[in-house]
Coordinates of C-alpha atoms and ligand atoms in Angstrom, one line a residue:
M72 CA 26.7 111.4 175.9
P73 CA 28.5 108.5 173.7
R74 CA 31.4 109.3 172.1
N75 CA 32.6 108.2 169.0
V76 CA 36.4 107.1 169.1
P77 CA 38.2 108.9 166.4
S78 CA 38.9 107.1 163.8
G79 CA 42.1 105.4 163.1
I80 CA 43.0 105.2 166.4
G81 CA 43.0 101.6 167.0
K82 CA 44.8 101.4 163.8
K83 CA 47.7 103.4 165.5
V84 CA 47.3 101.4 168.6
R85 CA 48.1 97.9 167.5
L86 CA 50.6 99.0 164.9
S87 CA 52.8 100.9 167.7
R88 CA 52.6 97.2 169.6
I89 CA 54.2 95.7 165.9
L90 CA 56.7 98.3 165.3
K91 CA 59.0 99.5 168.1
N92 CA 60.1 102.8 166.7
G93 CA 58.7 102.1 163.5
R94 CA 60.9 98.9 163.5
A95 CA 59.6 95.2 163.7
V96 CA 61.3 91.7 163.5
I97 CA 58.4 89.4 162.7
F98 CA 58.0 85.7 163.1
A99 CA 56.6 84.0 159.6
F100 CA 55.1 80.2 161.0
D101 CA 52.1 79.7 158.5
H102 CA 54.8 77.3 156.3
G103 CA 52.8 73.6 157.9
F104 CA 49.8 75.0 155.2
E105 CA 52.0 76.6 152.2
H106 CA 54.4 74.2 151.9
G107 CA 53.5 71.2 154.5
P108 CA 55.6 69.5 157.3
K109 CA 58.6 69.4 155.2
D110 CA 59.8 72.5 156.2
F111 CA 59.9 71.4 159.9
P112 CA 63.3 69.7 161.7
K113 CA 62.2 66.9 163.3
E114 CA 61.9 68.5 166.6
M115 CA 60.2 71.3 165.3
V116 CA 57.4 69.4 164.0
D117 CA 55.2 70.3 167.1
P118 CA 53.9 74.0 166.9
R119 CA 54.2 74.5 170.0
E120 CA 57.8 74.0 170.3
V121 CA 58.4 76.6 167.2
V122 CA 56.1 79.2 168.9
R123 CA 58.0 79.1 172.3
C124 CA 61.5 79.6 170.8
A125 CA 59.6 82.9 168.8
V126 CA 58.6 84.0 172.3
D127 CA 62.1 83.0 173.9
A128 CA 63.4 85.2 170.9
A129 CA 60.9 88.3 171.7
F130 CA 59.9 88.8 168.1
D131 CA 57.9 91.8 167.8
A132 CA 55.1 90.2 166.2
I133 CA 54.0 86.6 164.9
M134 CA 52.3 86.1 161.9
L135 CA 50.3 82.7 162.3
N136 CA 47.2 80.8 160.4
K137 CA 43.9 80.2 162.4
G138 CA 44.7 76.7 163.8
I139 CA 47.5 77.1 165.2
A140 CA 47.2 80.3 166.6
E141 CA 44.1 78.6 168.7
A142 CA 46.7 76.0 169.8
T143 CA 49.5 77.9 170.9
W144 CA 47.5 81.3 172.2
D145 CA 48.9 80.6 175.7
L146 CA 52.5 81.0 174.9
W147 CA 52.1 84.1 172.6
A148 CA 49.4 85.7 174.7
G149 CA 50.4 89.0 176.4
K150 CA 53.7 88.9 175.2
V151 CA 53.8 89.1 171.5
P152 CA 51.1 90.5 169.3
L153 CA 49.6 88.2 166.5
I154 CA 49.5 89.0 163.1
L155 CA 46.6 86.5 161.9
K156 CA 47.1 85.3 158.2
V157 CA 44.1 84.9 156.3
T158 CA 45.0 83.6 152.7
G159 CA 46.7 80.5 151.5
K160 CA 47.9 78.0 148.9
T161 CA 49.2 74.5 149.7
S162 CA 51.6 72.8 147.5
L163 CA 49.8 70.2 146.8
Q164 CA 47.5 71.8 143.8
P165 CA 48.8 71.5 140.2
P166 CA 51.4 73.8 139.8
E167 CA 49.3 76.7 138.1
M168 CA 46.7 76.3 140.9
Q169 CA 49.3 77.6 142.8
L170 CA 49.0 80.8 141.8
L171 CA 46.0 81.6 143.8
Q172 CA 45.9 82.6 147.5
Y173 CA 42.4 82.1 149.0
H174 CA 40.7 83.0 151.9
I175 CA 41.5 80.6 155.3
G176 CA 40.3 83.5 157.8
Y177 CA 38.3 86.3 158.1
V178 CA 38.6 89.7 159.9
R179 CA 36.5 88.4 162.8
D180 CA 38.7 85.4 163.0
A181 CA 41.3 88.0 164.0
I182 CA 39.3 89.8 166.0
A183 CA 38.1 86.7 168.1
L184 CA 41.8 86.0 168.3
G185 CA 42.8 89.0 169.9
A186 CA 45.2 89.7 167.1
D187 CA 46.9 92.9 166.3
G188 CA 47.0 93.0 162.6
V189 CA 46.2 90.5 159.3
A190 CA 48.3 89.4 156.6
G191 CA 47.4 88.3 153.1
T192 CA 49.0 87.3 150.2
V193 CA 49.2 88.8 146.6
Y194 CA 51.2 87.4 143.6
W195 CA 51.6 90.6 141.6
G196 CA 51.4 89.7 138.0
A197 CA 49.6 86.3 138.4
P198 CA 46.6 85.7 136.0
Q199 CA 44.8 85.4 139.7
E200 CA 46.2 89.2 140.3
G201 CA 42.5 90.5 140.3
E202 CA 41.2 88.3 142.5
M203 CA 44.1 88.6 144.8
A204 CA 44.0 92.3 145.2
G205 CA 40.0 92.8 144.8
A206 CA 40.4 90.3 148.0
Y207 CA 43.3 92.2 149.8
A208 CA 40.9 95.8 149.2
A209 CA 37.9 94.4 150.8
L210 CA 40.3 93.2 153.8
V211 CA 41.8 96.3 153.9
G212 CA 38.4 97.9 154.1
E213 CA 37.1 95.8 156.7
S214 CA 40.0 96.2 158.7
D215 CA 40.1 99.4 158.9
A216 CA 37.2 99.4 159.8
V217 CA 37.7 97.8 162.7
G218 CA 41.4 99.5 163.4
L219 CA 43.7 96.5 162.5
P220 CA 46.3 96.9 160.5
T221 CA 47.1 94.9 157.0
M222 CA 50.3 93.6 156.1
I223 CA 50.6 92.5 152.6
L224 CA 52.9 89.7 151.5
A225 CA 53.8 91.7 148.4
Y226 CA 55.1 88.5 146.1
P227 CA 55.4 89.0 142.1
R228 CA 55.2 85.5 140.6
G229 CA 53.3 84.0 137.6
P230 CA 54.4 83.3 133.9
A231 CA 54.8 86.7 133.0
I232 CA 57.0 87.7 135.9
S233 CA 60.7 87.1 134.3
S234 CA 62.2 86.9 138.9
Q235 CA 61.0 87.4 141.7
S236 CA 63.4 89.6 142.9
D237 CA 64.3 91.6 139.8
P238 CA 64.3 95.1 141.5
E239 CA 61.9 97.1 139.1
I240 CA 59.7 93.9 139.5
I241 CA 59.4 94.3 143.5
R242 CA 59.5 97.8 143.2
Y243 CA 56.3 97.7 141.3
A244 CA 54.5 95.2 143.5
T245 CA 55.5 97.1 146.5
R246 CA 54.3 100.5 145.3
A247 CA 50.9 98.6 144.2
S248 CA 50.4 97.3 147.4
A249 CA 51.1 100.9 149.0
E250 CA 48.3 102.0 146.8
L251 CA 46.1 98.9 147.6
G252 CA 45.8 100.5 151.5
A253 CA 48.3 97.9 153.2
D254 CA 49.6 99.2 156.6
L255 CA 52.8 97.0 156.3
I256 CA 54.7 95.6 153.4
K257 CA 56.5 92.3 153.1
T258 CA 58.5 91.6 150.0
H259 CA 61.7 90.2 148.5
Y260 CA 65.1 90.9 148.7
T261 CA 66.2 93.0 145.4
G262 CA 70.0 91.8 146.0
S263 CA 71.6 95.0 146.9
T264 CA 71.1 97.7 149.4
E265 CA 71.1 100.1 146.4
S266 CA 67.9 98.3 144.7
F267 CA 66.2 97.8 148.3
R268 CA 67.1 101.4 149.1
E269 CA 64.6 102.1 145.7
V270 CA 62.2 100.1 146.8
V271 CA 61.6 101.6 150.2
R272 CA 61.6 104.6 148.4
V273 CA 58.5 104.4 146.6
S274 CA 56.5 102.8 149.6
P275 CA 54.9 105.8 151.6
V276 CA 54.2 102.6 154.8
P277 CA 56.7 100.6 156.2
V278 CA 58.6 97.6 153.6
L279 CA 60.2 94.7 155.4
M280 CA 62.1 92.3 154.0
S281 CA 60.5 88.5 153.0
G282 CA 63.2 85.8 154.5
G283 CA 63.4 83.3 151.7
V284 CA 64.8 79.8 151.5
K285 CA 67.3 79.1 154.8
E286 CA 70.8 80.6 154.0
E287 CA 73.6 78.0 154.7
R288 CA 75.6 80.0 156.6
P289 CA 73.7 82.3 159.9
L290 CA 76.2 85.0 159.1
E291 CA 75.1 85.2 155.2
F292 CA 71.4 85.8 156.4
L293 CA 72.5 88.6 158.9
R294 CA 74.5 90.5 155.8
I295 CA 71.3 90.4 153.9
A296 CA 68.9 91.5 157.2
G297 CA 71.8 94.5 157.7
S298 CA 71.9 95.6 153.7
V299 CA 67.8 96.0 153.9
M300 CA 68.1 98.3 157.5
D301 CA 70.8 100.3 155.4
A302 CA 68.5 100.6 152.6
G303 CA 66.1 102.5 155.3
A304 CA 63.5 99.0 155.4
A305 CA 61.5 99.0 159.0
G306 CA 62.6 95.6 159.5
V307 CA 62.5 91.3 158.2
V308 CA 59.6 89.0 158.5
V309 CA 61.6 85.6 158.9
G310 CA 60.5 81.7 159.1
R311 CA 62.7 79.5 157.8
N312 CA 66.2 81.1 158.4
V313 CA 65.3 81.2 162.1
F314 CA 62.9 77.8 162.6
Q315 CA 65.3 75.8 160.4
S316 CA 68.5 77.0 162.1
S317 CA 70.3 74.9 165.2
D318 CA 70.1 77.9 167.1
P319 CA 66.3 79.4 166.4
V320 CA 66.4 81.6 169.4
G321 CA 69.8 82.9 169.2
L322 CA 69.2 84.1 165.3
G323 CA 65.8 85.6 166.0
R324 CA 67.8 87.4 169.4
A325 CA 70.8 88.5 166.5
L326 CA 68.2 89.6 164.3
R327 CA 66.9 91.8 167.2
S328 CA 70.4 93.5 167.5
I329 CA 70.6 94.1 163.7
V330 CA 66.8 95.6 163.9
H331 CA 66.7 97.6 166.9
E332 CA 70.4 98.1 168.2
G333 CA 72.2 98.6 164.7
A334 CA 74.4 95.7 165.5
T335 CA 76.7 94.5 162.8
P336 CA 75.8 91.3 161.1
E337 CA 79.4 90.4 162.2
E338 CA 78.5 91.3 165.9
A339 CA 75.1 89.9 165.5
E340 CA 77.2 86.7 164.7
A341 CA 79.5 86.9 167.5
S342 CA 76.0 87.0 170.0
L343 CA 75.0 83.3 168.5
G344 CA 75.2 80.7 171.2
K345 CA 76.4 83.0 173.5
K346 CA 73.1 84.1 175.5
Ligands
FBP26 P1 60.5 82.4 155.2 O1 61.2 83.3 155.9 O2 60.7 81.3 155.4 O3 60.7 82.3 153.8 O4 58.8 82.7 155.3 C1 58.0 83.4 154.4 C2 57.1 83.2 153.6 O5 56.2 84.2 153.1 C3 56.1 82.3 154.5 O6 54.9 83.7 155.2 C4 55.3 81.5 154.0 O7 55.0 80.5 154.2 C5 56.7 81.2 153.0 O8 57.3 82.3 152.8 C6 56.3 81.1 151.9 O9 57.0 80.8 150.4 P2 57.1 80.5 148.8 O10 55.8 81.9 148.3 O11 58.3 80.8 148.6 O12 56.3 79.3 149.1

């Protein structure tokens, strides 16, 4: 007699591949769409080079757009779970139009690619917030139906937003993201452990810090990673601070040591260039 799989198990199984003991270091690599190739150092223009580094550094998951996931699948398959990013915007549009993330992928693409999750951005506070939040709600519904976890890029942005890292605004964006039904929330650092602790507290689901523009010295970024872990975050989702680094694999491993092994930023920095 056919037996239905109890609902929600597939999502738990996939989330357990991404979060190890509730924590994850996730590699974000959608910049070729969001910002264009200018973000990539010369030796990193080939996406296979970058994905190879992410696999060598043993990231817990990798967030890619569809075309790059297809072009690199043989590198990450069976090693690093894929989170398919299904929204995007280019920086080629007039600035006011860059406040809308539109669909560039679908749940069926994620399934077809063997992904363990899907990701989408909502610019909280933007004039187009309703469109993006509505699309994200639909994404949650479709993903829940097939047991795929969703990760939201919760980014406050637009003319009504005084600061994209204001603790109270980030708290609100985080809580609104949790209310939408996201399973993982990726948002901006608020500048201190104390303020990020308050961000983590408003969410019933794991909160991860979004990397941001590359810090001048690796130690500065490792200290930020240490700060969010002290605040109770579930990890970090990072792109530029890794692939623009002179030692991307080392930096990825250094982040792993902070998130998974409780290393101090100084200990993690000392390991750079040694492995
Ligand atoms: P970084 O760690 O490089 O900041 O990557 C996180 C990310 O959200 C990327 O996924 C995305 O391409 C980029 O930042 C978007 O940055 P912005 O919204 O500032 O243009």
